[in-house]
mmCIF file of C-alpha atoms in Angstrom:
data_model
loop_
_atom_site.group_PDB
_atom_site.id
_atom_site.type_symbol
_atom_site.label_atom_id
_atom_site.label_comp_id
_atom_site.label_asym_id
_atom_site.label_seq_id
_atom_site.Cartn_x
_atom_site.Cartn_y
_atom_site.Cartn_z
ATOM 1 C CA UNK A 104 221.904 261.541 185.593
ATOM 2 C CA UNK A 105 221.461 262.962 181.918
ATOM 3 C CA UNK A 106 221.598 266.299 181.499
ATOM 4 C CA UNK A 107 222.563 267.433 184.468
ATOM 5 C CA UNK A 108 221.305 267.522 187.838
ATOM 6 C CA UNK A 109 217.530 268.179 186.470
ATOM 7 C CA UNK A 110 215.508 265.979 184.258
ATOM 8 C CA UNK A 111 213.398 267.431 181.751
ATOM 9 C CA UNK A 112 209.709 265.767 181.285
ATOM 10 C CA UNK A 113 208.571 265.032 177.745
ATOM 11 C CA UNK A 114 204.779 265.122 178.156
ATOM 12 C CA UNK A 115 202.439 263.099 176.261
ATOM 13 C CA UNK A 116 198.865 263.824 177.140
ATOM 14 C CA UNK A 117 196.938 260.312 176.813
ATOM 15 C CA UNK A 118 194.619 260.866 173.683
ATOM 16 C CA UNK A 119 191.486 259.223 175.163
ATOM 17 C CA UNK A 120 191.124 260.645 178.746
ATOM 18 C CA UNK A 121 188.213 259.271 180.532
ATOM 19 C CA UNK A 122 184.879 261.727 180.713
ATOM 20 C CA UNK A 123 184.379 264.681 182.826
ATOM 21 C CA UNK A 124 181.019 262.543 183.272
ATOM 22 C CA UNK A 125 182.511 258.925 183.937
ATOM 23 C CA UNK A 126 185.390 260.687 186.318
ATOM 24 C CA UNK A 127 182.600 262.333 188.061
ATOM 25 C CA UNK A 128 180.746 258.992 188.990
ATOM 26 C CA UNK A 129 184.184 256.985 189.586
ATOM 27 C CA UNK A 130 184.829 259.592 192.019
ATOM 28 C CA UNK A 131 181.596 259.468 193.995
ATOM 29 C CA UNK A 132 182.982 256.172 195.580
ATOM 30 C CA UNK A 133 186.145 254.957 194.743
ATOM 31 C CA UNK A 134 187.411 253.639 197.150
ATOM 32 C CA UNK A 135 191.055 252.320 198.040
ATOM 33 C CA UNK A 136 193.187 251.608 195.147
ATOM 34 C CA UNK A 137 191.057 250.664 192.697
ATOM 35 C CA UNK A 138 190.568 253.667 190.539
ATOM 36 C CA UNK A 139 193.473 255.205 188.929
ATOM 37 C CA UNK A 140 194.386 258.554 186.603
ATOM 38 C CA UNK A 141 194.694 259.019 183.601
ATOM 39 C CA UNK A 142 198.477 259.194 183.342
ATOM 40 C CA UNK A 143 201.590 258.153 184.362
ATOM 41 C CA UNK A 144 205.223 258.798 185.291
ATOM 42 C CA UNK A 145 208.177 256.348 183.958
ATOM 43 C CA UNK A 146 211.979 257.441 184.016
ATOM 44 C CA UNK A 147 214.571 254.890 183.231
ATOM 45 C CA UNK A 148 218.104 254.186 184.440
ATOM 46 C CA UNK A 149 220.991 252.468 182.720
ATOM 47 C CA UNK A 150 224.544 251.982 184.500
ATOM 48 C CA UNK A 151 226.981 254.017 182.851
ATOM 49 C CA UNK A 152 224.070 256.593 181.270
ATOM 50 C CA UNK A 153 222.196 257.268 184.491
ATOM 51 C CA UNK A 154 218.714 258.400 184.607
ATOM 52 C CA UNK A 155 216.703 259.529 181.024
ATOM 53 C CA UNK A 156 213.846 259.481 179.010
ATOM 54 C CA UNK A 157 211.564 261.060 181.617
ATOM 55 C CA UNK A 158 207.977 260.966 180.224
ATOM 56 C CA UNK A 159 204.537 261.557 181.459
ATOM 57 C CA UNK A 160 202.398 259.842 179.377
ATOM 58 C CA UNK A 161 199.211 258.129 178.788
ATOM 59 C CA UNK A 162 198.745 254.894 182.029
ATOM 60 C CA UNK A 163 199.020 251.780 180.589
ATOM 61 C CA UNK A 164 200.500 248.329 180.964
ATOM 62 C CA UNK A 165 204.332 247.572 181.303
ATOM 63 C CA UNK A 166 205.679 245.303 178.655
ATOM 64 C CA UNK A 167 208.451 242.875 180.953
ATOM 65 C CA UNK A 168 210.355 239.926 179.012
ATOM 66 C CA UNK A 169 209.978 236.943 181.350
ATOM 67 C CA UNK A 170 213.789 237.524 182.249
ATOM 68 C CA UNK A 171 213.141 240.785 183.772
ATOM 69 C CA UNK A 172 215.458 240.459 187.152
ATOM 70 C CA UNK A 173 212.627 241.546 189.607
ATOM 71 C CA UNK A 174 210.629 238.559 188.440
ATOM 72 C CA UNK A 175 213.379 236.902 189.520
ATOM 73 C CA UNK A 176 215.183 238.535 192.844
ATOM 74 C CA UNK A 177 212.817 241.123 193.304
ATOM 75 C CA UNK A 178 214.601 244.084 193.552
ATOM 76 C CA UNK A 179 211.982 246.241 193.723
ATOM 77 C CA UNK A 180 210.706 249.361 195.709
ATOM 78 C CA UNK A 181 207.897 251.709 196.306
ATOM 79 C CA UNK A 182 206.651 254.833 198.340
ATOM 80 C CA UNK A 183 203.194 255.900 199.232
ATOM 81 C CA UNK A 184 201.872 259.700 200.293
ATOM 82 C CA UNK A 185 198.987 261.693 199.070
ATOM 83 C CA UNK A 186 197.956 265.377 197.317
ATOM 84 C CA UNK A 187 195.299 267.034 198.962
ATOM 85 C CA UNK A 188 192.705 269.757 197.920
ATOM 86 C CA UNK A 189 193.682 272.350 200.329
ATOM 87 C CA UNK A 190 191.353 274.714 201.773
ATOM 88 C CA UNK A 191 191.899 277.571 199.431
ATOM 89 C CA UNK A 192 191.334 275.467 196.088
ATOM 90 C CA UNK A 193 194.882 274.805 195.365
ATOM 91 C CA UNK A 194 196.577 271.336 196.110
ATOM 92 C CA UNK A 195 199.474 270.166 198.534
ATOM 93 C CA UNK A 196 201.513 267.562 199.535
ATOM 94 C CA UNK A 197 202.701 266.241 203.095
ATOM 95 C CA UNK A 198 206.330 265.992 203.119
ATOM 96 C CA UNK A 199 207.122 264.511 199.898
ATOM 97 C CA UNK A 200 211.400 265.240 200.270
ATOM 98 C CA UNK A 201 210.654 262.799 203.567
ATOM 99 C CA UNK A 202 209.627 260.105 201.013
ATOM 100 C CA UNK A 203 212.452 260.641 198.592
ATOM 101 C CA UNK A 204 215.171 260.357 201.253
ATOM 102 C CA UNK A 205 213.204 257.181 202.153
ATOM 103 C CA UNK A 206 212.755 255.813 198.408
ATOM 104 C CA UNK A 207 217.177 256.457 198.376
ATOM 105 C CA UNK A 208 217.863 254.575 201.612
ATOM 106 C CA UNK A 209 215.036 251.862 200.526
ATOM 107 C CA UNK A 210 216.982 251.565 197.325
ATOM 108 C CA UNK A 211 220.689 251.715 198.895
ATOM 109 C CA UNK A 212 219.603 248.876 200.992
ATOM 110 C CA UNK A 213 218.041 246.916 197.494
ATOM 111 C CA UNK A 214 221.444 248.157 195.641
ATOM 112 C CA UNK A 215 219.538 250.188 193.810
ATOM 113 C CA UNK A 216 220.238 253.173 192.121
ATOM 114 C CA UNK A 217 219.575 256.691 193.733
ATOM 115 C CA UNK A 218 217.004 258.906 192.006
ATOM 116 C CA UNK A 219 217.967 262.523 192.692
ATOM 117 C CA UNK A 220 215.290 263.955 195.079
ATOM 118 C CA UNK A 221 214.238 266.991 193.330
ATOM 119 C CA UNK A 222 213.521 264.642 190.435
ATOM 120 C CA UNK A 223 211.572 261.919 192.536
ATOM 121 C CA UNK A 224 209.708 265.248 193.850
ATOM 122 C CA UNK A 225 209.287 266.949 190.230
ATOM 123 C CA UNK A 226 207.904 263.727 189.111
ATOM 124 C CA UNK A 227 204.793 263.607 191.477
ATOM 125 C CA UNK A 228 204.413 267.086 190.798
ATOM 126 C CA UNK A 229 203.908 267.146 186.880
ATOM 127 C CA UNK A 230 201.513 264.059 187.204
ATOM 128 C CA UNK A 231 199.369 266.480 189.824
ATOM 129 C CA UNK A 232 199.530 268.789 187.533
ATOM 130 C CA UNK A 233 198.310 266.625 184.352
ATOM 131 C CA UNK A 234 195.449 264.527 186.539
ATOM 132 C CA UNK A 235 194.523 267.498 189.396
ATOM 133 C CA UNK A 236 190.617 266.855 188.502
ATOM 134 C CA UNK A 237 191.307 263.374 189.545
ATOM 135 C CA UNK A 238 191.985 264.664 193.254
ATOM 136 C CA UNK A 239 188.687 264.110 194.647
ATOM 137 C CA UNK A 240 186.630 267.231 196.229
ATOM 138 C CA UNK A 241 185.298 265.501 199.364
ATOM 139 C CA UNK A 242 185.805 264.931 202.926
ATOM 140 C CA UNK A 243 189.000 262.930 203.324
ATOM 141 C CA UNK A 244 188.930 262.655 200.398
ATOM 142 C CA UNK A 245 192.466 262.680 198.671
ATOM 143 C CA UNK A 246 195.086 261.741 195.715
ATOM 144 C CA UNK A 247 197.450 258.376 196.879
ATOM 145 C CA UNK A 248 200.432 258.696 194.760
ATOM 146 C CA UNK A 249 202.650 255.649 194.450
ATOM 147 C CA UNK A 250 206.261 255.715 193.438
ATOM 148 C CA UNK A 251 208.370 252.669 192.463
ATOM 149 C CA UNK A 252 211.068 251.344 191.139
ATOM 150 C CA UNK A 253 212.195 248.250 190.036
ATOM 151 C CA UNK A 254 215.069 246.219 187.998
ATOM 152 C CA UNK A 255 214.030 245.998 184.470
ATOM 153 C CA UNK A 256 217.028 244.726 183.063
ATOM 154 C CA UNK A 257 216.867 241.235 181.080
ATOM 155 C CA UNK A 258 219.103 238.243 182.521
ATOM 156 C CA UNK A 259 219.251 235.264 185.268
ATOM 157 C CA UNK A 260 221.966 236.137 187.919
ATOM 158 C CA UNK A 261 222.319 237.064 191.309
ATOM 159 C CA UNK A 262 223.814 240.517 191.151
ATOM 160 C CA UNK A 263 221.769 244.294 191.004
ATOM 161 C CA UNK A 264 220.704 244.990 188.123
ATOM 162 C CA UNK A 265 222.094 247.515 185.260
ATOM 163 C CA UNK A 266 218.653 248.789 184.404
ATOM 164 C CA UNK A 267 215.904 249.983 186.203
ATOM 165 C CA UNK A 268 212.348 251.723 185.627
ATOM 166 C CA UNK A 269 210.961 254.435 187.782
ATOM 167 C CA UNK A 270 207.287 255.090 187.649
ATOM 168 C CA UNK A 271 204.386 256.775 189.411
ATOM 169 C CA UNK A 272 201.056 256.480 189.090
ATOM 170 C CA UNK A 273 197.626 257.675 191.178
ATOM 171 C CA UNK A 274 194.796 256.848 192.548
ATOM 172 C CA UNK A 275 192.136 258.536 194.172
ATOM 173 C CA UNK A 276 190.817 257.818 196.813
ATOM 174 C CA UNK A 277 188.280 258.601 199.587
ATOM 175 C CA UNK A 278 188.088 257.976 203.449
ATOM 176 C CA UNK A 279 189.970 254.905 204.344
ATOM 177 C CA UNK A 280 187.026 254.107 206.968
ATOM 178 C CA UNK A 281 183.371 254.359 204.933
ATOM 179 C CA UNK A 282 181.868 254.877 208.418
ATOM 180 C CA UNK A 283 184.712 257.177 209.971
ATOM 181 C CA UNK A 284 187.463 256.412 212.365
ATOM 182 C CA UNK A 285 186.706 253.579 214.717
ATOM 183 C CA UNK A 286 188.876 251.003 216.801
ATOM 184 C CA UNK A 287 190.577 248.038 215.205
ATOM 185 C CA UNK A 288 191.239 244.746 216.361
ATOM 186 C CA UNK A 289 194.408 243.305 216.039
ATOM 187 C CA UNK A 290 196.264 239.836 216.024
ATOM 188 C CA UNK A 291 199.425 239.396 217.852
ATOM 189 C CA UNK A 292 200.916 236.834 215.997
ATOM 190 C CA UNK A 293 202.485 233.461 217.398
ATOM 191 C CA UNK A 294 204.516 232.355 215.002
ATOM 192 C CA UNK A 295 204.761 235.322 212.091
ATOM 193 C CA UNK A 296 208.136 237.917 212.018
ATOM 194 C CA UNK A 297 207.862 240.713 210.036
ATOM 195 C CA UNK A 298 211.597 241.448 209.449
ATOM 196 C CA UNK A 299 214.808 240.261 211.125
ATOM 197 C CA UNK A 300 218.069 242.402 212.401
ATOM 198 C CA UNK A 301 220.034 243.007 209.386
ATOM 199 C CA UNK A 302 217.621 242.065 207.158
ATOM 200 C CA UNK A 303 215.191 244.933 205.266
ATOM 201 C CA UNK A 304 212.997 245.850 207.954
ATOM 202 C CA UNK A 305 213.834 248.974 207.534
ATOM 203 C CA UNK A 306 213.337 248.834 203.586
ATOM 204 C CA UNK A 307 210.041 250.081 201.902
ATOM 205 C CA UNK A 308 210.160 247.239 199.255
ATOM 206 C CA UNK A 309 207.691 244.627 198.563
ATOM 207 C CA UNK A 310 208.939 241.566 199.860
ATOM 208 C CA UNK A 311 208.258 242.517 203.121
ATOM 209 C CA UNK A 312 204.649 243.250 202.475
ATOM 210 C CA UNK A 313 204.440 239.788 200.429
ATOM 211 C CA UNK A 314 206.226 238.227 204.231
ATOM 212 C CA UNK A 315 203.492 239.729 206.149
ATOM 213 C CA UNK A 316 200.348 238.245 204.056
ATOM 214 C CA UNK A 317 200.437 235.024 205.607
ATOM 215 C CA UNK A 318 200.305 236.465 209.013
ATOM 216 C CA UNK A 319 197.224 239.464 207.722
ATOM 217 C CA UNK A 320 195.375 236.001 206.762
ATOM 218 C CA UNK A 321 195.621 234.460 210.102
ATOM 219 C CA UNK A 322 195.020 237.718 211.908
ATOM 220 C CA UNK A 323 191.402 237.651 209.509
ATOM 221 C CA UNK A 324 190.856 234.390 210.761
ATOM 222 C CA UNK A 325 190.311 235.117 214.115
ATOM 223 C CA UNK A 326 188.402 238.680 213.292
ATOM 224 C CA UNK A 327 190.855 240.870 213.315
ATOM 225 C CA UNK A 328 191.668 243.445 210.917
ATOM 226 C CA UNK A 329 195.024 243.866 211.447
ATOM 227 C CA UNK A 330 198.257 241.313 212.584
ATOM 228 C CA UNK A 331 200.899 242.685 214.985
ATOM 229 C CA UNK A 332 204.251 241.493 214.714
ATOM 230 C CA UNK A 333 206.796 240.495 217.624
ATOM 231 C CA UNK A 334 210.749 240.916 217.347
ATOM 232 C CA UNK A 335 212.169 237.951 215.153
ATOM 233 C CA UNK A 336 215.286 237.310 218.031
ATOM 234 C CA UNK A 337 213.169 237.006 221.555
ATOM 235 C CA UNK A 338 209.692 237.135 220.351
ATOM 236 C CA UNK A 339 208.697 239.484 222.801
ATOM 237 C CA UNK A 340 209.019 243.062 221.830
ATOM 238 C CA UNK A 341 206.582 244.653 220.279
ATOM 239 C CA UNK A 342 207.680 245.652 215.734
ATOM 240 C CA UNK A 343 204.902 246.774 213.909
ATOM 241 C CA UNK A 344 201.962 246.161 212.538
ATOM 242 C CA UNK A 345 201.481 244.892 209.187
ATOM 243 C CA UNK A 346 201.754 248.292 207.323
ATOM 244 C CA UNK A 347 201.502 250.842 210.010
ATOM 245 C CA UNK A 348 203.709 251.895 213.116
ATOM 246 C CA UNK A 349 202.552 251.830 217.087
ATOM 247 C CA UNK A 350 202.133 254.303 219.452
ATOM 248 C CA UNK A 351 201.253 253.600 223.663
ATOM 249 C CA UNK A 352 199.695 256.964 225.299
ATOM 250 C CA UNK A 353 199.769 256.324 229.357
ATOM 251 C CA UNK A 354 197.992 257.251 231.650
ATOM 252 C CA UNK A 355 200.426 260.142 232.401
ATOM 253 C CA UNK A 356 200.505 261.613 229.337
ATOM 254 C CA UNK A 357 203.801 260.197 228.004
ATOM 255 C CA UNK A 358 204.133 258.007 224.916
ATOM 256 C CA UNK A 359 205.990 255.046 224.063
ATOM 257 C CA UNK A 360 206.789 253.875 220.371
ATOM 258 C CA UNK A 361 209.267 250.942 219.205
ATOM 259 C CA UNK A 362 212.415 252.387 218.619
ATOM 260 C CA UNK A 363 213.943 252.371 214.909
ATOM 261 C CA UNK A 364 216.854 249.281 214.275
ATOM 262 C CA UNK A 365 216.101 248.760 211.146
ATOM 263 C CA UNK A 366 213.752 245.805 211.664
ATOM 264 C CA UNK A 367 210.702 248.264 211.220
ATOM 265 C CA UNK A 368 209.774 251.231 208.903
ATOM 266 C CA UNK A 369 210.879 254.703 209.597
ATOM 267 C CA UNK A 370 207.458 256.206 209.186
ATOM 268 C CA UNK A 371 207.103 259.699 208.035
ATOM 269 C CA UNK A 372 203.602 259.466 209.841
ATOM 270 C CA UNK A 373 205.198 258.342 212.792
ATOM 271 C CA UNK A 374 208.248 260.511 212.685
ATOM 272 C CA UNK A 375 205.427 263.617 212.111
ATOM 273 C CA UNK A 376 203.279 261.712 215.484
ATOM 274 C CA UNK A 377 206.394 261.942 217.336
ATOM 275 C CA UNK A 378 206.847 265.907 216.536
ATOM 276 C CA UNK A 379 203.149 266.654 217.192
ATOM 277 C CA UNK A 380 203.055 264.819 220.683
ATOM 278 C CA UNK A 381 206.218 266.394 221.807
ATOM 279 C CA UNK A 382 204.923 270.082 220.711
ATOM 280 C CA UNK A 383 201.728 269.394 222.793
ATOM 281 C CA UNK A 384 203.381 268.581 225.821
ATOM 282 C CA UNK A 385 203.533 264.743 225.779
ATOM 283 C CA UNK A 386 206.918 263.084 226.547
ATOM 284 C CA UNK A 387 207.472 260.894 223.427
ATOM 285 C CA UNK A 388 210.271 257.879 224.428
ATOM 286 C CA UNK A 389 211.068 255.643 221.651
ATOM 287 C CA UNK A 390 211.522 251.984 223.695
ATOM 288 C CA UNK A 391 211.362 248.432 223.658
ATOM 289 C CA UNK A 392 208.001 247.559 224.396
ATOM 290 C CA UNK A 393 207.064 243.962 225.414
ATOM 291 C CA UNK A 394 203.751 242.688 224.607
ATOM 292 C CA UNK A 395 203.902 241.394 228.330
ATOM 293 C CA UNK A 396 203.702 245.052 229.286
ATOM 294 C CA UNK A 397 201.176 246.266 227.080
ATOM 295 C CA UNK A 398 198.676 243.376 228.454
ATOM 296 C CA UNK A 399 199.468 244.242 232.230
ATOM 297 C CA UNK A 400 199.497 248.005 231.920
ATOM 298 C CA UNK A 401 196.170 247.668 230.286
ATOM 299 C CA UNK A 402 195.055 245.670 232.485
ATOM 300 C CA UNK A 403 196.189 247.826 235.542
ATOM 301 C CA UNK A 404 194.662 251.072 233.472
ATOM 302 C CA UNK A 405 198.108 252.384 233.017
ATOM 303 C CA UNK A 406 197.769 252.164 229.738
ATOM 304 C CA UNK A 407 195.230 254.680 227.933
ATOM 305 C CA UNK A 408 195.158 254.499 224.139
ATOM 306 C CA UNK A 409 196.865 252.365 222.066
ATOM 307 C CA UNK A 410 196.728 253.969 217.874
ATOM 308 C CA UNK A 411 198.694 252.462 214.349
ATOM 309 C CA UNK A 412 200.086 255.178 211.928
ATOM 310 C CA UNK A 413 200.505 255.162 208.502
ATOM 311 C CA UNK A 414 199.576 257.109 205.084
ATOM 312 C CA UNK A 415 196.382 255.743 204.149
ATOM 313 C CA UNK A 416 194.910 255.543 207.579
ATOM 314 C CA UNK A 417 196.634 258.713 208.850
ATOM 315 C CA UNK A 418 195.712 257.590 212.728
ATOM 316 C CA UNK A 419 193.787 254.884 213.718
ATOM 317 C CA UNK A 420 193.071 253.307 217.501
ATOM 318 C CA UNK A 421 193.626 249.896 218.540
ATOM 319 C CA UNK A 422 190.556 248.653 220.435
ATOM 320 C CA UNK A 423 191.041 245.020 221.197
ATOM 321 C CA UNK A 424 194.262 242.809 221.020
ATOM 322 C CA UNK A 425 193.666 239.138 220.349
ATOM 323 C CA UNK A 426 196.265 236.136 220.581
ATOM 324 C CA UNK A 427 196.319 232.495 221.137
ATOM 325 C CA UNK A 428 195.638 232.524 224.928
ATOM 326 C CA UNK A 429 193.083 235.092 225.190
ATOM 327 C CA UNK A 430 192.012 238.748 224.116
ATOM 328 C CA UNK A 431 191.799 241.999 225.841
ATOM 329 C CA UNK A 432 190.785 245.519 225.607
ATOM 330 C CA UNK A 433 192.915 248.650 225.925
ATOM 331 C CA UNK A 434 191.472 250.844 228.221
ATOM 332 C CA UNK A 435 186.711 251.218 227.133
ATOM 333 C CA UNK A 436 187.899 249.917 223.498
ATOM 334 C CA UNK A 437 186.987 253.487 222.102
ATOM 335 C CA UNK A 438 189.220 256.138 220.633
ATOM 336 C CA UNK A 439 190.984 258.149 223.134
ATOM 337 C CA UNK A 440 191.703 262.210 223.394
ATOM 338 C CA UNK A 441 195.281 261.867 222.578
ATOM 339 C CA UNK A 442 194.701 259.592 219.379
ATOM 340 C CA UNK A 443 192.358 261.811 217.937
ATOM 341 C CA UNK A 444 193.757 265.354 218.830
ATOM 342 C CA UNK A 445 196.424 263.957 217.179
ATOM 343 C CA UNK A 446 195.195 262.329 214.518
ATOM 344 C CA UNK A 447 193.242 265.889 213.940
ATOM 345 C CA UNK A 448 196.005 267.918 213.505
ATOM 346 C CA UNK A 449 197.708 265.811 211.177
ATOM 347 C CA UNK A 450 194.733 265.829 208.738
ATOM 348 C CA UNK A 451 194.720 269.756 209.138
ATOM 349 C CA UNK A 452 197.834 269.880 208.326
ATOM 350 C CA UNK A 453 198.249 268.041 205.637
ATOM 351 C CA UNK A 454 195.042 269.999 204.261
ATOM 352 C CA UNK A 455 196.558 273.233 204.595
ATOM 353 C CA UNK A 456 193.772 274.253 207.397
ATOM 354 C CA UNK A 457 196.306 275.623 210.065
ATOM 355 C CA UNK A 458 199.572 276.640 210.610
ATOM 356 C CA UNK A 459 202.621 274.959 209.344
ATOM 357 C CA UNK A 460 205.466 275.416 212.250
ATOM 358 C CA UNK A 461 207.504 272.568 210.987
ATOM 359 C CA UNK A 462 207.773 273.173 206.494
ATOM 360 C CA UNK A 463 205.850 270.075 205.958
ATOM 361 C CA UNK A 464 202.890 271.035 203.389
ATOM 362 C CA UNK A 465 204.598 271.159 200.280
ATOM 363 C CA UNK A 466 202.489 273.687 197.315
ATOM 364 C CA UNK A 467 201.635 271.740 194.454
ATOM 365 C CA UNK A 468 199.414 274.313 192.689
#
């Protein structure tokens, strides 16, 4: 990297902000990604030169020559976390280093360049600082802050790329359920594989998301709102879902989750479910689990609850599992005690509403 080990930000306020008035209403309701900031953060990379030119500066389109190589061979990856309004006024994050060790090993698996992770850090941080009125002042309410990268040099071959742009930008964003946290349905798909040993499971990049759409169709098509995928070898083990991880709470208080080799996502939601359980007395085993067992241990009442993980979500509970030869119901259908104690305590957490044992809230302002 230029200059060092630390970037310095050149920062160029965008000269026609939107309103204090027209924020105001955009913020009453806006939804999931579809409002976003005022500004944004790009860095770029050249082999031989490293990272420069980092800029916050005014959001607005990307020019890309039609030869860009991710338009191509789609090296390209992302992150996804949030800043919160914490209860004393001031604003936090939930373990952003987590996400910039992620973004590396996404990228080392993409041979992509590593982006330093003080820097990837620093650069959420100074767009907080530029867009904190964006950060919505409501229940669940909250700031989704998306990282990527992706190759911007300009050629056709199949090699990485010698250039690359880095860029953040925001959203805000309110409760990801309008009429709070209910049970989901979900799809186990038939024919659908998320992600294959070896391959980039494991990778936060968006190819896999762009694998998974045909199956999230599918899984609509027979009323569900999200698809489940099996293990690409046997096609019986339990992956993931389409963006989220799984947990299984029994009915003796242990927890199951699919273990990580590297055909799924190393959450930081999960990997934070995982502490939380184990602090509260639940024994957390990450296991194989077969879809075979999930239907008879709900169906002999072994199994209890039955919740998906992620960052937008937080926690939410699996109510009714659908596939081609039938349906059934995990435990009433309703969310259990362990889901949302859980699911709780995260959102305190990340909120800065109670204490912080593990170092995870990171102070923004």
């Amino acid at each position: 990297m230029s200059g060092g080990d630390k970037l310095d930000f050149e920062i160029r306020p965008n000269p026609a902000p939107v309103s204090a008035t027209d924020r105001a209403a955009l913020l009453a309701n806006p939804g999931f990604g579809r409002v976003f900031t005022d500004h944004m953060v790009t860095i770029r990379y050249a082999d031989g030169k490293g990272w420069y030119d980092a800029r916050v500066e005014a959001r607005a389109p990307i020019p890309m020559d039609p030869a860009s190589a991710v338009l191509h061979y789609a090296q390209e990856i992302f992150e996804g976390m949030k800043a919160y309004r914490a209860a004393d006024g001031g604003v936090t994050m939930f373990r952003p280093y987590a996400n910039a060790a992620r973004f590396n090993t996404s990228a080392a698996r993409m041979a992509m360049p590593a982006l330093p992770e003080e820097t990837f850090v620093d650069s959420l941080q100074r767009l907080i600082e530029i867009d904190r009125e964006w950060i919505p002042d409501v229940e669940d309410g909250s700031l989704y802050l998306r990282p990527f990268m992706f190759a911007s040099e300009v050629f056709l071959g199949v090699r990485p790329a010698n250039e690359y742009l880095y860029a953040v930008i925001a959203s805000p964003v309110g409760a990801y359920f309008a009429s709070g946290v209910r049970p989901v349905t979900v799809w186990v798909s038939p024919d659908y594989t998320r992600a294959a040993p070896g391959g980039t499971g494991a990778a936060k990049c968006g190819g896999n998301y762009a694998a998974s759409l045909a199956a999230q169709a599918e899984a609509a098509e027979h009323g569900c709102e999200q698809v489940v995928f099996l293990d690409a070898v046997e096609r019986r083990f339990v992956d993931e879902l389409g963006g989220m991880n799984v947990f299984f709470v029994y009915d003796d208080g242990s927890m199951a989750t699919p273990p990580l080799t590297g055909t799924i996502l190393p959450g930081i939601t999960r990997e934070s479910v995982i502490a939380l359980a184990e602090a509260a007395g639940h024994e957390v085993r990450e296991r194989p689990v077969s879809f075979a067992e999930w239907q008879a241990d709900a169906a002999s009442g072994r199994l209890r609850e039955v919740f998906a993980c992620g960052t937008a979500a937080v926690i939410t509970p699996i109510g009714e599992v659908r596939f081609p030869d039938g349906e059934f119901a995990v435990a009433d259908g309703e969310p259990g005690p362990v889901t949302m104690a859980l699911r709780q305590q995260l959102v305190d957490l990340q909120r800065g509403k109670t204490a912080d044992p593990h170092n995870w809230v990171h102070r923004v302002l």
